[in-house]
Tab-separated table of C-alpha atoms and ligand atoms in Angstrom:
chain	number	residue	atom	x	y	z
P	22	UNK	CA	-53.732	-244.774	62.789
P	23	UNK	CA	-53.983	-241.339	61.261
P	24	UNK	CA	-57.476	-240.790	59.904
P	25	UNK	CA	-57.285	-237.232	58.544
P	26	UNK	CA	-58.570	-235.605	55.324
P	27	UNK	CA	-55.015	-235.349	53.925
P	28	UNK	CA	-54.257	-239.030	54.478
P	29	UNK	CA	-57.713	-240.138	53.283
P	30	UNK	CA	-57.414	-238.099	50.065
P	31	UNK	CA	-53.914	-239.365	49.397
P	32	UNK	CA	-54.815	-243.023	49.962
P	33	UNK	CA	-57.937	-242.699	47.819
P	34	UNK	CA	-55.846	-241.255	45.003
P	35	UNK	CA	-53.303	-244.078	45.329
P	36	UNK	CA	-56.017	-246.736	45.072
P	37	UNK	CA	-57.379	-245.054	41.952
P	38	UNK	CA	-53.935	-244.798	40.395
P	39	UNK	CA	-53.270	-248.498	41.044
P	40	UNK	CA	-56.657	-249.505	39.614
P	41	UNK	CA	-56.061	-247.473	36.446
P	42	UNK	CA	-52.491	-248.667	35.894
P	43	UNK	CA	-51.393	-251.886	34.265
P	44	UNK	CA	-47.862	-251.922	35.706
P	45	UNK	CA	-46.245	-250.841	38.959
P	46	UNK	CA	-44.106	-248.328	36.990
P	47	UNK	CA	-47.230	-246.699	35.581
P	48	UNK	CA	-48.860	-246.495	39.026
P	49	UNK	CA	-45.676	-245.031	40.519
P	50	UNK	CA	-45.569	-242.323	37.835
P	51	UNK	CA	-49.186	-241.416	38.564
P	52	UNK	CA	-48.562	-241.260	42.317
P	53	UNK	CA	-45.295	-239.257	42.136
P	54	UNK	CA	-46.811	-235.712	42.116
P	55	UNK	CA	-49.146	-236.460	45.025
P	56	UNK	CA	-46.326	-238.062	46.982
P	57	UNK	CA	-44.193	-234.952	46.374
P	58	UNK	CA	-47.067	-232.805	47.690
P	59	UNK	CA	-47.287	-234.922	50.827
P	60	UNK	CA	-43.548	-234.515	51.479
P	61	UNK	CA	-43.775	-230.756	50.921
P	62	UNK	CA	-46.759	-230.311	53.247
P	63	UNK	CA	-45.485	-229.273	56.695
P	64	UNK	CA	-48.725	-229.670	58.530
P	65	UNK	CA	-50.250	-233.124	58.139
P	66	UNK	CA	-48.054	-235.369	60.307
P	67	UNK	CA	-48.580	-235.031	64.085
P	68	UNK	CA	-45.446	-234.957	66.295
P	69	UNK	CA	-46.278	-238.370	67.754
P	70	UNK	CA	-45.442	-240.010	64.418
P	71	UNK	CA	-42.018	-238.359	64.331
P	72	UNK	CA	-40.871	-239.852	67.670
P	73	UNK	CA	-38.035	-242.312	67.979
P	74	UNK	CA	-38.780	-245.461	69.992
P	75	UNK	CA	-36.488	-247.543	72.214
P	76	UNK	CA	-36.671	-251.352	71.841
P	77	UNK	CA	-38.470	-251.270	68.501
P	78	UNK	CA	-38.552	-254.113	65.972
P	79	UNK	CA	-36.110	-252.214	63.759
P	80	UNK	CA	-33.619	-251.687	66.629
P	81	UNK	CA	-31.434	-248.586	67.055
P	82	UNK	CA	-34.249	-246.507	68.552
P	83	UNK	CA	-35.994	-246.532	65.161
P	84	UNK	CA	-39.737	-245.894	65.238
P	85	UNK	CA	-41.986	-247.363	62.544
P	86	UNK	CA	-45.419	-245.742	62.891
P	87	UNK	CA	-48.372	-247.012	60.909
P	88	UNK	CA	-50.433	-244.155	59.433
P	89	UNK	CA	-52.827	-246.157	57.273
P	90	UNK	CA	-53.281	-249.670	55.948
P	91	UNK	CA	-56.016	-251.358	53.938
P	92	UNK	CA	-57.924	-254.268	55.469
P	93	UNK	CA	-56.712	-256.686	52.816
P	94	UNK	CA	-53.053	-255.822	53.454
P	95	UNK	CA	-52.505	-254.515	49.923
P	96	UNK	CA	-51.325	-251.043	50.990
P	97	UNK	CA	-49.594	-249.441	53.951
P	98	UNK	CA	-48.460	-245.905	54.706
P	99	UNK	CA	-46.029	-245.437	57.582
P	100	UNK	CA	-43.357	-243.110	58.923
P	101	UNK	CA	-39.876	-244.362	59.761
P	102	UNK	CA	-38.080	-242.320	62.404
P	103	UNK	CA	-34.309	-242.868	62.571
P	104	UNK	CA	-32.295	-241.150	65.354
P	105	UNK	CA	-29.020	-239.332	64.530
P	106	UNK	CA	-26.208	-241.744	63.473
P	107	UNK	CA	-28.564	-244.713	63.749
P	108	UNK	CA	-29.202	-247.044	60.791
P	109	UNK	CA	-31.641	-249.767	59.839
P	110	UNK	CA	-30.491	-253.323	59.234
P	111	UNK	CA	-30.095	-254.165	55.523
P	112	UNK	CA	-33.615	-255.296	54.675
P	113	UNK	CA	-36.079	-256.001	51.872
P	114	UNK	CA	-39.778	-255.070	51.479
P	115	UNK	CA	-41.191	-257.709	49.089
P	116	UNK	CA	-43.526	-255.192	47.422
P	117	UNK	CA	-43.207	-252.085	45.288
P	118	UNK	CA	-43.640	-248.626	46.717
P	119	UNK	CA	-42.333	-245.104	47.210
P	120	UNK	CA	-40.113	-243.822	50.011
P	121	UNK	CA	-39.415	-240.134	50.602
P	122	UNK	CA	-37.669	-237.964	53.142
P	123	UNK	CA	-39.731	-235.622	55.306
P	124	UNK	CA	-37.271	-234.414	58.002
P	125	UNK	CA	-33.494	-234.513	58.465
P	126	UNK	CA	-31.041	-236.069	56.022
P	127	UNK	CA	-30.260	-239.713	55.223
P	128	UNK	CA	-27.859	-241.846	53.233
P	129	UNK	CA	-29.475	-244.754	51.472
P	130	UNK	CA	-27.473	-247.757	50.293
P	131	UNK	CA	-29.021	-250.107	47.755
P	132	UNK	CA	-27.755	-253.668	47.463
P	133	UNK	CA	-27.908	-256.306	44.769
P	134	UNK	CA	-27.733	-260.029	45.461
P	135	UNK	CA	-24.989	-261.746	43.487
P	136	UNK	CA	-24.263	-265.453	44.007
P	137	UNK	CA	-25.652	-265.294	47.537
P	138	UNK	CA	-23.536	-262.278	48.493
P	139	UNK	CA	-24.620	-258.643	48.773
P	140	UNK	CA	-23.039	-256.023	46.588
P	141	UNK	CA	-23.509	-252.300	47.143
P	142	UNK	CA	-25.031	-251.084	43.869
P	143	UNK	CA	-25.852	-247.463	44.663
P	144	UNK	CA	-25.562	-244.875	47.412
P	145	UNK	CA	-27.821	-241.815	47.593
P	146	UNK	CA	-27.770	-238.794	49.890
P	147	UNK	CA	-31.307	-237.601	50.597
P	148	UNK	CA	-32.691	-234.268	51.756
P	149	UNK	CA	-36.325	-233.487	52.609
P	150	UNK	CA	-38.525	-233.752	49.537
P	151	UNK	CA	-36.310	-236.388	47.848
P	152	UNK	CA	-37.991	-239.697	47.152
P	153	UNK	CA	-37.381	-242.938	45.293
P	154	UNK	CA	-39.281	-246.010	44.117
P	155	UNK	CA	-38.644	-249.491	45.428
P	156	UNK	CA	-39.444	-252.130	42.826
P	157	UNK	CA	-38.561	-255.754	43.559
P	158	UNK	CA	-36.496	-257.598	42.774
P	159	UNK	CA	-34.048	-255.010	41.427
P	160	UNK	CA	-34.472	-252.206	43.971
P	161	UNK	CA	-35.767	-253.996	47.033
P	162	UNK	CA	-32.791	-254.378	49.374
P	163	UNK	CA	-31.419	-251.347	51.153
P	164	UNK	CA	-30.314	-249.724	54.375
P	165	UNK	CA	-30.874	-246.137	55.507
P	166	UNK	CA	-28.759	-244.132	57.928
P	167	UNK	CA	-29.464	-240.712	59.435
P	168	UNK	CA	-26.740	-238.203	58.619
P	169	UNK	CA	-28.316	-235.107	60.227
P	170	UNK	CA	-27.903	-233.979	63.855
P	171	UNK	CA	-31.674	-234.203	64.077
P	172	UNK	CA	-33.763	-237.348	63.830
P	173	UNK	CA	-34.773	-238.201	60.248
P	174	UNK	CA	-38.336	-239.022	59.271
P	175	UNK	CA	-39.189	-240.777	56.021
P	176	UNK	CA	-42.615	-241.567	54.618
P	177	UNK	CA	-43.191	-245.019	53.122
P	178	UNK	CA	-45.973	-246.067	50.821
P	179	UNK	CA	-45.792	-249.805	50.106
P	180	UNK	CA	-48.130	-252.238	48.386
P	181	UNK	CA	-48.116	-254.724	51.253
P	182	UNK	CA	-48.475	-254.557	55.029
P	183	UNK	CA	-44.716	-254.053	55.289
P	184	UNK	CA	-44.441	-253.952	59.092
P	185	UNK	CA	-46.348	-257.198	59.530
P	186	UNK	CA	-45.188	-259.411	56.663
P	187	UNK	CA	-42.258	-261.740	57.246
P	188	UNK	CA	-39.448	-260.366	55.124
P	189	UNK	CA	-35.650	-260.467	55.422
P	190	UNK	CA	-32.795	-258.737	57.167
P	191	UNK	CA	-29.346	-259.427	55.708
P	192	UNK	CA	-25.934	-259.871	57.257
P	193	UNK	CA	-23.723	-257.205	55.598
P	194	UNK	CA	-20.627	-259.467	55.518
P	195	UNK	CA	-22.020	-262.839	54.449
P	196	UNK	CA	-25.165	-261.605	52.708
P	197	UNK	CA	-27.117	-264.266	54.570
P	198	UNK	CA	-30.860	-263.572	54.913
P	199	UNK	CA	-32.689	-263.916	58.243
P	200	UNK	CA	-36.487	-263.895	58.649
P	201	UNK	CA	-37.435	-260.403	59.803
P	202	UNK	CA	-40.674	-258.780	60.930
P	203	UNK	CA	-40.342	-255.177	62.054
P	204	UNK	CA	-43.879	-254.633	63.353
P	205	UNK	CA	-45.296	-251.149	64.014
P	206	UNK	CA	-44.925	-249.170	67.226
P	207	UNK	CA	-48.577	-248.210	67.463
P	208	UNK	CA	-50.535	-251.123	65.955
P	209	UNK	CA	-50.183	-254.894	66.563
P	210	UNK	CA	-49.750	-257.366	63.714
P	211	UNK	CA	-51.733	-260.286	65.162
P	212	UNK	CA	-54.871	-260.280	67.237
P	213	UNK	CA	-53.000	-262.223	69.955
P	214	UNK	CA	-50.723	-259.235	70.472
P	215	UNK	CA	-53.568	-256.869	71.329
I	318	FE2	FE1	-36.805	-249.865	53.768
């Protein structure tokens, strides 16, 4: 994982903000300016964490690199690297958080569940520096697709161990949910995997 002063300071601030907030919305508002700073800072993320990865848990050459997580699984920070024209499955996160674009451009599609089916509720085009909050259950299901000729890199701050929890991937046609665990490229989820 990435144990640097920038990441340590950011994570410390996030913990403080969560402790001092009574709702996820309040914590998100407190974290926003620091998250914007992180996305604007060109220098803190080593090239390794911006590499695409064949045969990853996300598929499509998508690399999910863990940068930091707390021992109790209440917070994770990771980069998601999506090659040109590649897209994630439609998936959920099961925890609130912030997601922002660091490199390249992406389209994000947000879905709502209605009577077991998925309905596209919003589509956003993102450029570096743009970010959004994910708050379940309303804004928890989405898919991202790289629209730039270069690989896109987004930074995810979530209030669970997103890569290791069992969550869901959804069939776009039927809306049916499948158990889904993406894992991380660089860190195992279970001790047996080490
Ligand atoms: Fe996501």
